[in-house]
Amino acid sequence: MFVVVPTLIAISVFCVGSWAVSGSHTSANSPAPYRLLTPLLDTPWTAKVGTLPWPQHPRPLLYRDHWQTLNGIWTALSGIMVNGVTYMWFATTFTTPSGWPTGQRLLLNFEAVDYEATVFVNGAQVGFNRGGYFRFTVDITDNVNPDGENALLVFVFDPTDSSPYHIPNGKQTTSPSHIFYTPCTGIWQPVWLESAPSSYITSMNFAADMEGTVTATIHSGTGGSNPVEISILDDDGSVVSTQSAVSDETFTFTVPSPKLWSPDSPNLYNITVKMGADNVSSYTGFRTISSGTVNGIQRPLLNGKFVFQFGTLDQGYWPDGIYLPPTLEAMVYDLGLLKGLGMNMVRKHIKVEPDLFYQACDRLGLLVIQDMPCMPATVSMETSPPDAAEQAEFERQIEVLINEHKSYPSIVTWVIYNEGWGQLREASHPEFPITTRIRELDPTRLIDATTGWFDHGAGDFSDNHHYAEPQCGTPFYSTPSSPYDPNRIGLQGEFGGIGHIPAAENLWPVQAAIDTINQTYEINSDLDSYNYRAHVLLGLLRDQVARFACSGAVWTQTTDVEGEVNGLVTYDRRFVRVDAIQWKADIQALYAAAGARA
């Protein structure tokens, strides 16, 4: 399944599972020049990756002028594109840009390394991070040679789902099998340098509501009460509000009569923040997410109104990048496909994307239901659940997820557990205290504690999964593991999943995956029957919206993934299955049915 390569090679900085770029060696000590490898299955963007992948600034909510990407060809001192690799080294060199201000701190940023990363600069250990989905920053000022070349080494440990480890890994597995996929190990998101003053902003949180109230916290690296000045600018660049405050303390202020953010009008406001010599920029959107009773039914509310949420289960896998799209354009293509069909939501399924994904949703106007990546969903999990330390680490990483992403306007719901995967099920039911903790960290969003089943009553949603027909918002579809609860919001967390076998050139060409295609929930013989079946299922959902307490639904899924052939588009993104005219009409009918209930 994987291409076996020599011990010392040159690779893209990203994902070990990536097929897009690599190299081979001519001697034991020197890598060959860059060359494009032929992936098992490419996309229209594969050839555009080049030697400088993802050149965009990776953190749109905290931007400084002086930064430099370290993406590109790195040297790896380990096996690459070989399944089952647990330990590996990545190496590169860098010089500090000559035009940067003197006397500042040099920050080394990693957007995501799966799973544990130990970082060395010029032979000195400078940092460590655990967690395959989250960013970390290392101040390397005292370890670099400002006038010459510097050596950067990253040692990675990633057990994925191998026994006896229980770590948040989503659908990655060392043994791919239909709904579990090729793993991604190592550096899979951008690495970059940044120049900042000696007293600098480490992170910022903004929550802006429909009344114009902004709640903000500016975190500093030094702590204490550093004076800060915040300006809110409209899309014309005009300042609509300024506020003086201090760092590391939460404060509020008001913007008069803001243009609200919604899927129909995704209005955004730019933000500038000054703290001493540090100048950063960000943005926000004014909207309020809440839950309330509308005509006797518990509903999700956006800006005080019931908005029916409809979108896809979005896995975020790519044949030429595994966990990372080959380019930003490729990533936005998937989201644009959903928006173009009239969908207003996407469920990011047990994976965390690069920040530019959430910025794209903010700009397009797509509501995001964000899952926490689960711990392994294996048979052994049933008899060997996470121990206390592993559960504590899972809960710590939930807090990291919330804190890193709670300023994106598009995110409306946090999901703790998917279908019981990695969920402790003893009487204490940890989803209850986890829900409480999430509300403390972020009171501005809803919480889906258990999407699918093993629902003990925590969170804001009564969430049902059923294939292929929906079973949403009514007591006669209640089950012990997924009970109907009129006091919570009725959500069809997954349904659909109907499939169609595409031409061979659009399939993931791995026989083990092909052999699992028949495990797809339903297979339709041709596109006419596929689209008719979709029309029937969306009609059933529309009827449940009109008659019962169904407030949203998630269709499986955006794209095919390896042996799954139930996407709106094939895995290579070259063949779209859906009849766009029919789907648009059926989706609009859902909104109309919901509007009649509101």
PDB file of N, CA, C and O in Angstrom, residues 341 498 527-539 542 555 577-589:
ATOM      1  N   LEU A 341     -24.623  24.256  -3.173  1.00  0.00           N
ATOM      2  CA  LEU A 341     -25.853  23.456  -3.169  1.00  0.00           C
ATOM      3  C   LEU A 341     -26.905  24.024  -2.221  1.00  0.00           C
ATOM      4  O   LEU A 341     -28.026  23.511  -2.157  1.00  0.00           O
ATOM      5  N   ILE A 498     -25.764   7.049   1.183  1.00  0.00           N
ATOM      6  CA  ILE A 498     -25.988   6.241  -0.020  1.00  0.00           C
ATOM      7  C   ILE A 498     -24.797   6.374  -0.958  1.00  0.00           C
ATOM      8  O   ILE A 498     -24.166   7.420  -1.052  1.00  0.00           O
ATOM      9  N   LEU A 527     -26.322   6.934 -11.507  1.00  0.00           N
ATOM     10  CA  LEU A 527     -26.534   8.245 -10.915  1.00  0.00           C
ATOM     11  C   LEU A 527     -28.008   8.617 -10.838  1.00  0.00           C
ATOM     12  O   LEU A 527     -28.424   9.340  -9.928  1.00  0.00           O
ATOM     13  N   ASP A 528     -28.807   8.153 -11.788  1.00  0.00           N
ATOM     14  CA  ASP A 528     -30.246   8.432 -11.715  1.00  0.00           C
ATOM     15  C   ASP A 528     -30.843   7.838 -10.441  1.00  0.00           C
ATOM     16  O   ASP A 528     -31.605   8.502  -9.723  1.00  0.00           O
ATOM     17  N   SER A 529     -30.519   6.582 -10.149  1.00  0.00           N
ATOM     18  CA  SER A 529     -31.063   5.964  -8.942  1.00  0.00           C
ATOM     19  C   SER A 529     -30.459   6.584  -7.688  1.00  0.00           C
ATOM     20  O   SER A 529     -31.149   6.733  -6.662  1.00  0.00           O
ATOM     21  N   TYR A 530     -29.180   6.959  -7.745  1.00  0.00           N
ATOM     22  CA  TYR A 530     -28.537   7.634  -6.608  1.00  0.00           C
ATOM     23  C   TYR A 530     -29.261   8.933  -6.276  1.00  0.00           C
ATOM     24  O   TYR A 530     -29.632   9.197  -5.126  1.00  0.00           O
ATOM     25  N   ASN A 531     -29.484   9.766  -7.280  1.00  0.00           N
ATOM     26  CA  ASN A 531     -30.119  11.055  -7.030  1.00  0.00           C
ATOM     27  C   ASN A 531     -31.592  10.907  -6.658  1.00  0.00           C
ATOM     28  O   ASN A 531     -32.109  11.675  -5.837  1.00  0.00           O
ATOM     29  N   TYR A 532     -32.266   9.915  -7.226  1.00  0.00           N
ATOM     30  CA  TYR A 532     -33.661   9.699  -6.833  1.00  0.00           C
ATOM     31  C   TYR A 532     -33.737   9.260  -5.373  1.00  0.00           C
ATOM     32  O   TYR A 532     -34.594   9.726  -4.614  1.00  0.00           O
ATOM     33  N   ARG A 533     -32.840   8.358  -4.979  1.00  0.00           N
ATOM     34  CA  ARG A 533     -32.830   7.897  -3.589  1.00  0.00           C
ATOM     35  C   ARG A 533     -32.536   9.065  -2.640  1.00  0.00           C
ATOM     36  O   ARG A 533     -33.165   9.191  -1.578  1.00  0.00           O
ATOM     37  N   ALA A 534     -31.626   9.948  -3.024  1.00  0.00           N
ATOM     38  CA  ALA A 534     -31.348  11.127  -2.214  1.00  0.00           C
ATOM     39  C   ALA A 534     -32.586  12.008  -2.097  1.00  0.00           C
ATOM     40  O   ALA A 534     -32.903  12.538  -1.021  1.00  0.00           O
ATOM     41  N   HIS A 535     -33.294  12.161  -3.203  1.00  0.00           N
ATOM     42  CA  HIS A 535     -34.531  12.950  -3.204  1.00  0.00           C
ATOM     43  C   HIS A 535     -35.556  12.355  -2.228  1.00  0.00           C
ATOM     44  O   HIS A 535     -36.215  13.093  -1.477  1.00  0.00           O
ATOM     45  N   VAL A 536     -35.678  11.044  -2.211  1.00  0.00           N
ATOM     46  CA  VAL A 536     -36.608  10.379  -1.296  1.00  0.00           C
ATOM     47  C   VAL A 536     -36.199  10.621   0.155  1.00  0.00           C
ATOM     48  O   VAL A 536     -37.033  10.958   1.016  1.00  0.00           O
ATOM     49  N   LEU A 537     -34.918  10.469   0.452  1.00  0.00           N
ATOM     50  CA  LEU A 537     -34.449  10.630   1.831  1.00  0.00           C
ATOM     51  C   LEU A 537     -34.598  12.071   2.304  1.00  0.00           C
ATOM     52  O   LEU A 537     -34.994  12.323   3.456  1.00  0.00           O
ATOM     53  N   LEU A 538     -34.282  13.033   1.445  1.00  0.00           N
ATOM     54  CA  LEU A 538     -34.450  14.429   1.823  1.00  0.00           C
ATOM     55  C   LEU A 538     -35.930  14.772   1.979  1.00  0.00           C
ATOM     56  O   LEU A 538     -36.300  15.625   2.802  1.00  0.00           O
ATOM     57  N   GLY A 539     -36.794  14.091   1.202  1.00  0.00           N
ATOM     58  CA  GLY A 539     -38.228  14.262   1.384  1.00  0.00           C
ATOM     59  C   GLY A 539     -38.708  13.739   2.722  1.00  0.00           C
ATOM     60  O   GLY A 539     -39.563  14.360   3.386  1.00  0.00           O
ATOM     61  N   ARG A 542     -37.651  16.272   5.235  1.00  0.00           N
ATOM     62  CA  ARG A 542     -38.529  17.437   5.176  1.00  0.00           C
ATOM     63  C   ARG A 542     -39.834  17.171   5.927  1.00  0.00           C
ATOM     64  O   ARG A 542     -40.332  18.029   6.670  1.00  0.00           O
ATOM     65  N   TRP A 555     -25.789  15.111   6.472  1.00  0.00           N
ATOM     66  CA  TRP A 555     -25.772  14.103   5.413  1.00  0.00           C
ATOM     67  C   TRP A 555     -24.369  13.515   5.305  1.00  0.00           C
ATOM     68  O   TRP A 555     -23.374  14.239   5.275  1.00  0.00           O
ATOM     69  N   ARG A 577     -21.339  13.671  -8.054  1.00  0.00           N
ATOM     70  CA  ARG A 577     -22.484  12.780  -8.268  1.00  0.00           C
ATOM     71  C   ARG A 577     -23.822  13.517  -8.288  1.00  0.00           C
ATOM     72  O   ARG A 577     -24.767  13.061  -8.916  1.00  0.00           O
ATOM     73  N   VAL A 578     -23.922  14.604  -7.559  1.00  0.00           N
ATOM     74  CA  VAL A 578     -25.227  15.172  -7.275  1.00  0.00           C
ATOM     75  C   VAL A 578     -25.816  15.901  -8.482  1.00  0.00           C
ATOM     76  O   VAL A 578     -25.102  16.555  -9.252  1.00  0.00           O
ATOM     77  N   ASP A 579     -27.130  15.765  -8.624  1.00  0.00           N
ATOM     78  CA  ASP A 579     -27.906  16.585  -9.556  1.00  0.00           C
ATOM     79  C   ASP A 579     -28.146  17.910  -8.840  1.00  0.00           C
ATOM     80  O   ASP A 579     -29.011  18.014  -7.967  1.00  0.00           O
ATOM     81  N   ALA A 580     -27.381  18.933  -9.213  1.00  0.00           N
ATOM     82  CA  ALA A 580     -27.378  20.173  -8.446  1.00  0.00           C
ATOM     83  C   ALA A 580     -28.756  20.821  -8.391  1.00  0.00           C
ATOM     84  O   ALA A 580     -29.169  21.334  -7.334  1.00  0.00           O
ATOM     85  N   ILE A 581     -29.492  20.825  -9.483  1.00  0.00           N
ATOM     86  CA  ILE A 581     -30.816  21.463  -9.503  1.00  0.00           C
ATOM     87  C   ILE A 581     -31.749  20.765  -8.523  1.00  0.00           C
ATOM     88  O   ILE A 581     -32.456  21.401  -7.730  1.00  0.00           O
ATOM     89  N   GLN A 582     -31.752  19.437  -8.551  1.00  0.00           N
ATOM     90  CA  GLN A 582     -32.626  18.687  -7.654  1.00  0.00           C
ATOM     91  C   GLN A 582     -32.229  18.900  -6.199  1.00  0.00           C
ATOM     92  O   GLN A 582     -33.081  19.146  -5.332  1.00  0.00           O
ATOM     93  N   TRP A 583     -30.938  18.802  -5.900  1.00  0.00           N
ATOM     94  CA  TRP A 583     -30.479  18.942  -4.517  1.00  0.00           C
ATOM     95  C   TRP A 583     -30.773  20.331  -3.976  1.00  0.00           C
ATOM     96  O   TRP A 583     -31.195  20.481  -2.824  1.00  0.00           O
ATOM     97  N   LYS A 584     -30.543  21.360  -4.783  1.00  0.00           N
ATOM     98  CA  LYS A 584     -30.839  22.715  -4.314  1.00  0.00           C
ATOM     99  C   LYS A 584     -32.306  22.855  -3.956  1.00  0.00           C
ATOM    100  O   LYS A 584     -32.653  23.451  -2.921  1.00  0.00           O
ATOM    101  N   ALA A 585     -33.179  22.321  -4.784  1.00  0.00           N
ATOM    102  CA  ALA A 585     -34.618  22.407  -4.515  1.00  0.00           C
ATOM    103  C   ALA A 585     -34.991  21.647  -3.249  1.00  0.00           C
ATOM    104  O   ALA A 585     -35.778  22.129  -2.417  1.00  0.00           O
ATOM    105  N   ASP A 586     -34.429  20.444  -3.072  1.00  0.00           N
ATOM    106  CA  ASP A 586     -34.741  19.645  -1.891  1.00  0.00           C
ATOM    107  C   ASP A 586     -34.221  20.302  -0.613  1.00  0.00           C
ATOM    108  O   ASP A 586     -34.866  20.224   0.442  1.00  0.00           O
ATOM    109  N   ILE A 587     -33.056  20.925  -0.696  1.00  0.00           N
ATOM    110  CA  ILE A 587     -32.492  21.590   0.487  1.00  0.00           C
ATOM    111  C   ILE A 587     -33.308  22.830   0.834  1.00  0.00           C
ATOM    112  O   ILE A 587     -33.610  23.092   2.005  1.00  0.00           O
ATOM    113  N   GLN A 588     -33.694  23.596  -0.164  1.00  0.00           N
ATOM    114  CA  GLN A 588     -34.524  24.768   0.104  1.00  0.00           C
ATOM    115  C   GLN A 588     -35.863  24.362   0.717  1.00  0.00           C
ATOM    116  O   GLN A 588     -36.434  25.089   1.542  1.00  0.00           O
ATOM    117  N   ALA A 589     -36.372  23.190   0.322  1.00  0.00           N
ATOM    118  CA  ALA A 589     -37.631  22.699   0.895  1.00  0.00           C
ATOM    119  C   ALA A 589     -37.483  22.413   2.390  1.00  0.00           C
ATOM    120  O   ALA A 589     -38.448  22.570   3.155  1.00  0.00           O
TER     121      ALA A 589
END
